Tab-separated table of C-alpha atoms in Angstrom:
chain	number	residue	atom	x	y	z
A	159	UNK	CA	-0.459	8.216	27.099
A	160	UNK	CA	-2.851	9.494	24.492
A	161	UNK	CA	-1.660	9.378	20.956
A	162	UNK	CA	-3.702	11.022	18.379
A	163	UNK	CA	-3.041	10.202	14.575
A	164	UNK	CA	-3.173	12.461	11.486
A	165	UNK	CA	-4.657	10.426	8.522
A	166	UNK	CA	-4.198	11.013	4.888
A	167	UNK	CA	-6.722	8.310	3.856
A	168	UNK	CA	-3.905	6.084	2.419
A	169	UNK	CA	-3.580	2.576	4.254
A	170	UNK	CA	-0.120	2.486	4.092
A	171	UNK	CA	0.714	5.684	5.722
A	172	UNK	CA	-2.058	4.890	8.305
A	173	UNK	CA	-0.549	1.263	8.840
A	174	UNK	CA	2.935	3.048	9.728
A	175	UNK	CA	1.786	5.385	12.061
A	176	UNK	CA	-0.546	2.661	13.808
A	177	UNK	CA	2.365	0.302	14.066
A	178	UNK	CA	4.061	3.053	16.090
A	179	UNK	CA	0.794	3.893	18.217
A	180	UNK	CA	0.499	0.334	19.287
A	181	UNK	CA	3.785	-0.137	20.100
A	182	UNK	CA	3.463	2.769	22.517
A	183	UNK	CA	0.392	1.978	23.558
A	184	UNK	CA	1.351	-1.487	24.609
A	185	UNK	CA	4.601	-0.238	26.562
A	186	UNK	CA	2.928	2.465	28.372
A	187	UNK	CA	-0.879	2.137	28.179
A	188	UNK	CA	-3.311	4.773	27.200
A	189	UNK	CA	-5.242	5.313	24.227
A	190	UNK	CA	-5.342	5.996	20.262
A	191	UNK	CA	-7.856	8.669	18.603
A	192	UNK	CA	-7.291	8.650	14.318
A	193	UNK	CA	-8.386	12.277	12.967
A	194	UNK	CA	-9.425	11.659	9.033
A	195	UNK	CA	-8.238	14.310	6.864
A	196	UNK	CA	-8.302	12.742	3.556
A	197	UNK	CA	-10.345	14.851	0.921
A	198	UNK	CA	-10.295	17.972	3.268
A	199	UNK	CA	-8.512	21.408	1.861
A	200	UNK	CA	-5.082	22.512	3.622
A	201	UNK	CA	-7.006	25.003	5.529
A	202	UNK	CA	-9.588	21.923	6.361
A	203	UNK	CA	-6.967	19.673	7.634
A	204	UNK	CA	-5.659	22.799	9.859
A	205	UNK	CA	-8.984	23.514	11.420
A	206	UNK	CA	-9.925	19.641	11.708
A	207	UNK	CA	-6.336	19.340	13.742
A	208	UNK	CA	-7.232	22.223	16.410
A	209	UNK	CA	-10.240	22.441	16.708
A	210	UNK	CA	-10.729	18.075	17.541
A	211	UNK	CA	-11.279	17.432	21.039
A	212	UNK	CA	-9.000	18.097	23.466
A	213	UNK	CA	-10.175	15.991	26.000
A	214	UNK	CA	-8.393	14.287	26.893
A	215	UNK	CA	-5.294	16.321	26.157
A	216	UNK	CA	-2.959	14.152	23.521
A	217	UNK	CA	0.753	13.372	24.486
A	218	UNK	CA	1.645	12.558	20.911
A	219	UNK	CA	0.759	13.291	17.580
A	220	UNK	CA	1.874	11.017	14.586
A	221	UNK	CA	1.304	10.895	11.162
A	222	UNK	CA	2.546	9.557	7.717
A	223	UNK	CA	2.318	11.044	4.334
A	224	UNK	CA	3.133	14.659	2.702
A	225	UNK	CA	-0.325	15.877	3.103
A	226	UNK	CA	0.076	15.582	7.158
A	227	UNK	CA	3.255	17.907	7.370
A	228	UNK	CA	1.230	20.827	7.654
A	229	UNK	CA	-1.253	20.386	9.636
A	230	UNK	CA	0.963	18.045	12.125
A	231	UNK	CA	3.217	20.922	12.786
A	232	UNK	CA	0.551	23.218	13.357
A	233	UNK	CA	-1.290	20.572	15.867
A	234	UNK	CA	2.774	20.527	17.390
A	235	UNK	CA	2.002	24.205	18.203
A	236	UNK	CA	-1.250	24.395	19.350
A	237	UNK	CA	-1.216	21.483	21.892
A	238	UNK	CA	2.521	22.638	22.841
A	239	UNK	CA	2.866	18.883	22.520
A	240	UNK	CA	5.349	16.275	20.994
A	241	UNK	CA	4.986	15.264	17.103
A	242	UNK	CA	6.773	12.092	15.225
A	243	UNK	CA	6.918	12.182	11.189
A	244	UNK	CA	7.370	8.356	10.103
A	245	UNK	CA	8.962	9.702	7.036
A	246	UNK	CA	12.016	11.555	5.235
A	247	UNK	CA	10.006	14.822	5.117
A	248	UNK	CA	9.986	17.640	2.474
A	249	UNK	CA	9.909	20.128	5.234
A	250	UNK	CA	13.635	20.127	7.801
A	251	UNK	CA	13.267	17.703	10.211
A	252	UNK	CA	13.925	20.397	12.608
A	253	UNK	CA	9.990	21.637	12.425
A	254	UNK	CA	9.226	17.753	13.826
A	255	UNK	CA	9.975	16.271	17.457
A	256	UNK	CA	11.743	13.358	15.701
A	257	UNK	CA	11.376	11.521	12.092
A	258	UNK	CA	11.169	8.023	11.421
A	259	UNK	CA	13.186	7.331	8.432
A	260	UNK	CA	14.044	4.487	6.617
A	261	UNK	CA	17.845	3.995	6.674
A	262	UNK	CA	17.571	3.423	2.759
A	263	UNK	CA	16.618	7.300	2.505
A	264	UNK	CA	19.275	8.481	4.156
A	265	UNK	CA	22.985	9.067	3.963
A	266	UNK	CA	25.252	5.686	4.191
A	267	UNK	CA	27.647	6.286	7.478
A	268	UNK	CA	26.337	9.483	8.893
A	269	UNK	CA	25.971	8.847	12.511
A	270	UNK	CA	22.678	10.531	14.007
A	271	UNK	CA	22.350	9.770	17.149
A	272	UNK	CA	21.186	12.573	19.478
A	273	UNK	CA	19.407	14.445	16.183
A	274	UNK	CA	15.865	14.579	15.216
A	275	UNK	CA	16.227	11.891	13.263
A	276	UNK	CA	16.041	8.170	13.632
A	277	UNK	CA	16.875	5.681	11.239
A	278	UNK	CA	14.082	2.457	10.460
A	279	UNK	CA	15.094	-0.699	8.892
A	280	UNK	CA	12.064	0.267	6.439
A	281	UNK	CA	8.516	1.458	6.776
A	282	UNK	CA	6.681	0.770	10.278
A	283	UNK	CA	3.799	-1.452	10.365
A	284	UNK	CA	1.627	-3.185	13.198
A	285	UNK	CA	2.761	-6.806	11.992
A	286	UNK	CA	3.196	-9.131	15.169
A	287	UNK	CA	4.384	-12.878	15.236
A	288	UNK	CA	1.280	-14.911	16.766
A	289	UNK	CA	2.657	-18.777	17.696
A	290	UNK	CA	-0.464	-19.649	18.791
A	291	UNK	CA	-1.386	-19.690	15.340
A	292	UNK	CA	-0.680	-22.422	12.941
A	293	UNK	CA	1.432	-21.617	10.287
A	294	UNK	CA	-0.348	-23.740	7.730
A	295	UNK	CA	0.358	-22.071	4.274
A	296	UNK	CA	2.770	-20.567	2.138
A	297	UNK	CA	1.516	-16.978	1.292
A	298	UNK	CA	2.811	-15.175	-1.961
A	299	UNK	CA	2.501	-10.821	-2.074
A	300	UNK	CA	2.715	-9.565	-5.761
A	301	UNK	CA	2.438	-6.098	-7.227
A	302	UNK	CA	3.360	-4.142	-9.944
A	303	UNK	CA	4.580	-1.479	-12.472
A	304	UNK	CA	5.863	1.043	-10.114
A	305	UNK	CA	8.239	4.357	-10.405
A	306	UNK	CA	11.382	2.018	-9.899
A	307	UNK	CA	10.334	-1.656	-11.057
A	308	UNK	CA	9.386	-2.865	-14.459
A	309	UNK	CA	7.503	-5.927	-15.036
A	310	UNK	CA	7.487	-9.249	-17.027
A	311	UNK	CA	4.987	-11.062	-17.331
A	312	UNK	CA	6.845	-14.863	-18.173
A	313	UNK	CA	9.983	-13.707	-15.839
A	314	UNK	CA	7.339	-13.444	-12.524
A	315	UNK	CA	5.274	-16.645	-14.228
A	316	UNK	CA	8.839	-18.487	-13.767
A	317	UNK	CA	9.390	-17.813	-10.812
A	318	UNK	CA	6.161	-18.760	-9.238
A	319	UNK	CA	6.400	-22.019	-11.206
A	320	UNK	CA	9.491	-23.000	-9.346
A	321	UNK	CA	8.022	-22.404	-5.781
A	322	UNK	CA	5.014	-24.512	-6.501
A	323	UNK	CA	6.886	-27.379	-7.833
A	324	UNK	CA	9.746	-27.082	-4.644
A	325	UNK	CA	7.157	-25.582	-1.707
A	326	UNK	CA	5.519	-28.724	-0.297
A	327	UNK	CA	1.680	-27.810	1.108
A	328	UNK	CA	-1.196	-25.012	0.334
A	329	UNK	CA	0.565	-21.938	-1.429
A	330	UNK	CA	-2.142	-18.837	-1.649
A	331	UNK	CA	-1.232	-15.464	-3.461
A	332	UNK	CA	-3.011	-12.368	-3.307
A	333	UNK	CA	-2.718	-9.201	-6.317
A	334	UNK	CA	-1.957	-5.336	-5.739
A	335	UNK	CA	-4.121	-2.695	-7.118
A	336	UNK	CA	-0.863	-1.995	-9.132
A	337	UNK	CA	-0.687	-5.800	-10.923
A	338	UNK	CA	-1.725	-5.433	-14.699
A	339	UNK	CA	-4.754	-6.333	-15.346
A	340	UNK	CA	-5.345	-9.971	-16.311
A	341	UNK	CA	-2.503	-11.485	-14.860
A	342	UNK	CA	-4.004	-13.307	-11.537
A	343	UNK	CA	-5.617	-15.083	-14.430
A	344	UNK	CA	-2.437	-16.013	-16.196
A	345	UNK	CA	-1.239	-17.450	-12.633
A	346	UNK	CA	-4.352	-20.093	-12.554
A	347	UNK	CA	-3.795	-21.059	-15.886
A	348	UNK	CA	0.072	-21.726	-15.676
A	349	UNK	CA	0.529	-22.388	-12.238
A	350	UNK	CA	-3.105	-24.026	-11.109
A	351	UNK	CA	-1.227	-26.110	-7.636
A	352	UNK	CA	-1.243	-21.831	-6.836
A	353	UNK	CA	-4.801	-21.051	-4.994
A	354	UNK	CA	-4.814	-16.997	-6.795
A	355	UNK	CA	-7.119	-14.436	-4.421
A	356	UNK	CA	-7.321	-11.240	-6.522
A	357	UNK	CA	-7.265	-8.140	-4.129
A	358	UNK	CA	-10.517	-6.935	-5.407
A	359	UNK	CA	-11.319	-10.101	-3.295
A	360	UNK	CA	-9.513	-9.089	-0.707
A	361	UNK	CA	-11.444	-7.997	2.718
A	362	UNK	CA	-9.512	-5.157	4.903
A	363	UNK	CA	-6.909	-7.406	7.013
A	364	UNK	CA	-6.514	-10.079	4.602
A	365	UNK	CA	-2.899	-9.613	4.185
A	366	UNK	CA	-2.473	-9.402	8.136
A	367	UNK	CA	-4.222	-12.513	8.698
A	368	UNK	CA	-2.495	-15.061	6.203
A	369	UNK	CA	1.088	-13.572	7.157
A	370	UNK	CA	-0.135	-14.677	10.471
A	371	UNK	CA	-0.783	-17.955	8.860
A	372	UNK	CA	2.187	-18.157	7.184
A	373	UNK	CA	5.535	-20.461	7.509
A	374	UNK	CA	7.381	-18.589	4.489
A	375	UNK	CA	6.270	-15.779	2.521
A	376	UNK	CA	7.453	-14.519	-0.734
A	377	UNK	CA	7.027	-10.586	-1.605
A	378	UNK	CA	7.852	-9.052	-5.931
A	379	UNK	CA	10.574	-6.750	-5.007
A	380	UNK	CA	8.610	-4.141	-5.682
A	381	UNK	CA	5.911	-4.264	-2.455
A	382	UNK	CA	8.538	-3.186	-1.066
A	383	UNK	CA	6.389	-2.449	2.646
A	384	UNK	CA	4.918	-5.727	1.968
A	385	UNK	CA	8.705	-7.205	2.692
A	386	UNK	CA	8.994	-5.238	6.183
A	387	UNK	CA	5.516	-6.576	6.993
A	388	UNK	CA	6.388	-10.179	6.288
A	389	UNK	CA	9.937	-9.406	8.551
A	390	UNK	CA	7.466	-8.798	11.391
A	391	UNK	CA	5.570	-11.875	11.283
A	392	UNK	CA	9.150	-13.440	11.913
A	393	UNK	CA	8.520	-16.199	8.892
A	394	UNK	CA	10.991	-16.878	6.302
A	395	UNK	CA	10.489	-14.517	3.554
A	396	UNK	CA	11.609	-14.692	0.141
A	397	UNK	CA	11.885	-11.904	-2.363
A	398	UNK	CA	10.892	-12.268	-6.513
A	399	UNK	CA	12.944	-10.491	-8.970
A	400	UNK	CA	11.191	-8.036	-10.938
A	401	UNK	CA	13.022	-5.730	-13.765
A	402	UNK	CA	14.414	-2.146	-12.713
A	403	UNK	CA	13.021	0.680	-14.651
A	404	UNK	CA	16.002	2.776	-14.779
A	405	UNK	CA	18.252	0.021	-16.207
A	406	UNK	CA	21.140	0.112	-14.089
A	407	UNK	CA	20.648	2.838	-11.945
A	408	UNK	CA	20.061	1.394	-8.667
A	409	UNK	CA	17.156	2.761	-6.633
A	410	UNK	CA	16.677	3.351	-3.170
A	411	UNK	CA	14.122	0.809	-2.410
A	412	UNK	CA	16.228	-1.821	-4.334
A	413	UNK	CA	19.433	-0.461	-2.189
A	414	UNK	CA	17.582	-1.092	1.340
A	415	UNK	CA	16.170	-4.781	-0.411
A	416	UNK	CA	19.953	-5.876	-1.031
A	417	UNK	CA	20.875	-4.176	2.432
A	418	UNK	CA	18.427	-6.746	3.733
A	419	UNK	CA	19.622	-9.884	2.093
A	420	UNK	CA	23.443	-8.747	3.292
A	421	UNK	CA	22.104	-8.977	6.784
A	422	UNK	CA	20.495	-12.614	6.023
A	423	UNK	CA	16.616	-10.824	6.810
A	424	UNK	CA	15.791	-11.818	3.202
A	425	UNK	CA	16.284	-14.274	0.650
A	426	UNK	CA	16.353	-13.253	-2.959
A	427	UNK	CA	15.066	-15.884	-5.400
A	428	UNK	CA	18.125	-16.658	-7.206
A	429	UNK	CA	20.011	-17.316	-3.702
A	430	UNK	CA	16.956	-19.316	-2.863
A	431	UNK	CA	17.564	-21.258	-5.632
A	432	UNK	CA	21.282	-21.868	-5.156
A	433	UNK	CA	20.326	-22.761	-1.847
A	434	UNK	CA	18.715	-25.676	-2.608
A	435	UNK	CA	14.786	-24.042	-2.715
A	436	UNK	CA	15.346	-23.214	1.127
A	437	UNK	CA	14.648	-19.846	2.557
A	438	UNK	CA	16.943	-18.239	5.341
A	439	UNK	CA	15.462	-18.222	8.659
A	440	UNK	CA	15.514	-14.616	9.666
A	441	UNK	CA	15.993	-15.545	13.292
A	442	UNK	CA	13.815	-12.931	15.543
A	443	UNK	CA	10.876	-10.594	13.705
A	444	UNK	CA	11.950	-7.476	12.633
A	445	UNK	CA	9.861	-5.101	14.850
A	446	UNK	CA	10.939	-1.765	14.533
A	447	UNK	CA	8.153	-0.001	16.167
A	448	UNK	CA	8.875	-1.715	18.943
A	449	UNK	CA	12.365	-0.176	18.600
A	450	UNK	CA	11.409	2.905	17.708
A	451	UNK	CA	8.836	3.396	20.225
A	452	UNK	CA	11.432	2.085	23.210
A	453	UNK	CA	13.379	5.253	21.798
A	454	UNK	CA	10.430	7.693	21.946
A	455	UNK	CA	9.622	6.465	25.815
A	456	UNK	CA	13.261	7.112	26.686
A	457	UNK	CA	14.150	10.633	25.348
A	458	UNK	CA	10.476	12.204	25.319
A	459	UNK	CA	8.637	10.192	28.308
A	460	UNK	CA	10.708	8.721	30.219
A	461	UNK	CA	8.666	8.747	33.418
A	462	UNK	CA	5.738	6.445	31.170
A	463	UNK	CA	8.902	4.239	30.311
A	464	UNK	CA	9.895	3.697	33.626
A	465	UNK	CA	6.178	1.805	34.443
C-alpha cells in the first residue's frame, strides 16, 4: 500500500504517525512518502496536499497534530481515499476515516467499537524491541515544567540519587528542551556515578538507540510519550514523581500514567521502592501500532491483510 504522511514539523506528531506507517508497511508492504507542511499558510498546506504527486496513487493518508486537520480532510476528498487522525481531534471524528485516540482522552466505559474511533493505550510511536542487541545500560528520560506537572528541583535530585546507589552498572540520562536550565549540571554534581547527556547533545535517534540499549528505563512523569516509547522497547520502565500543577486536580496524562501502573505496564518510584528497588517486568512490549494497524488492514483493506 502507499501511505502518504501530513507533517506539522513537530517530531512527536511525526513519530506517531510513522509508528503507524511502519506498522502497515511491514504487514502489507508498500511504501511511505512524508509531505512537509510546517511553516506553510492554511491555504499552503491545502495546495501542498493536492497538488503532491499522485503517482503513485496513495491508499492512506495519516497525520498528527491540529495544523494537519485541514488539509488531511481536504487530501480525504481529493484522492477519494482513506484518512487516519492519531489524535482526539478538534474537528468530529466523523470528517476522519478513523481516529487514534488515547484511551486517557476519552470517556471511561463507553464502548466504541464499530465507530470512527479507536482507543490507544497512549501516543503511537515506531519503538521496536531488538534482542539482538545488548541491553547494557540503564537509560534515564527527564523533562520538565509542563501545562500539568510542576517541578522540584531536590524532589527529582532524590530520586535519581536512589537509583544510582540501588541500579548496579552504567546509568546514562538524557534532558528535554523543557528541563530548566542548569539542572543537567546539578545532576553531575550530586549524582556524578550518573553519565548526564544534555539534549542539546543529543543527535536525531539518540533516544531510539539507548532504549534499544536499555534493560530498565526510567521516564519524569511528565514525558509522558517518552513512557509509551520505553513500553515498546519491552524493558522494565520506571516512572519519577514530579509535582502536579493543579494541586489536586488530577490530569489526564497523570490519569492514563496510574491506568498504566494498575495494569502492572509501569512502576512508579515509590512502588519501586517498596518493592525492594526492583522494577515490574512488563511482560510483552506495548506495541500499539501494531494493534492499531492490524485494525486498519481488517475494516479498510482487508484484501492487503489477507497476504
Amino acid at each position: 500500500m502507499n501511505i502518504r504522511i501530513l507533517s506539522d514539523g513537530k517530531q512527536g506528531h511525526l513519530n506517531q504517525s510513522l509508528g503507524l506507517a511502519q506498522a502497515l508497511i511491514a504487514k502489507a508492504g508498500g511504501a511511505v512518502e512524508t509531505v512537509d507542511l510546517q511553516g506553510l499558510s492554511l491555504l499552503g498546506k491545502i495546495r501542498k496536499v493536492v497538488s503532491g504527486s499522485d503517482t503513485p496513487q496513495p491508499d492512506l493518508f495519516i497525520s498528527a497534530g491540529h495544523a494537519t486537520h485541514i488539509p488531511l480532510i481536504c487530501a480525504r476528498h481529493h484522492f477519494k481515499t482513506r484518512a487516519v487522525l492519531c489524535m482526539k481531534p478538534t474537528l468530529p471524528c466523523t470528517f476522519f476515516d478513523l481516529c487514534l485516540i488515547p484511551r486517557h482522552d476519552l470517556r471511561p466505559g463507553r464502548d466504541y467499537t464499530d465507530t470512527g474511533i479507536f482507543p490507544t493505550h497512549g501516543a503511537l510511536h515506531p519503538m521496536r524491541p531488538d534482542p539482538s542487541i545488548p541491553k547494557d545500560i540503564t537509560l534515564i528520560l527527564i523533562g520538565g515544567p509542563s501545562k500539568d506537572f510542576d517541578w522540584d528541583d531536590e524532589a527529582m535530585l532524590n530520586q535519581l540519587s536512589d537509583i544510582s546507589i540501588n541500579t548496579p552498572g552504567n546509568i546514562v540520562l538524557t534532558t528535554s528542551r523543557r528541563t530548566p536550565t542548569g539542572f543537567a549540571e546539578k545532576i553531575q554534581t550530586a549524582v556524578p556515578e550518573i553519565t548526564v547527556v544534555p539534549v542539546e547533545e543529543t543527535q536525531p535517534g539518540w533516544v531510539a538507540r539507548h532504549l534499544a540499549h536499555a534493560s530498565a528505563t526510567w521516564v519524569s512523569q511528565d514525558s509522558v510519550s517518552m513512557v509509551y516509547e520505553a513500553l515498546g522497547a519491552g524493558a522494565p520502565v520506571g516512572v519519577l514523581a514530579v509535582p502536579r500543577r493543579h494541586g489536586n486536580r488530577k490530569s489526564r496524562i497523570l490519569s492514563g500514567l496510574e491506568m498504566l501502573e494498575k495494569e502492572g505496564l509501569v512502576t512508579g518510584y515509590r512502588d519501586w521502592k517498596k518493592q525492594g528497588f526492583r522494577l515490574a517486568a512488563p511482560g510483552a512490549p506495548l506495541l500499539e501500532a501494531d494493534r492499531a494497524a492490524d485494525y486498519i488492514l481488517t475494516r479498510f483493506f482487508p484484501q492487503l491483510h489477507a497476504l
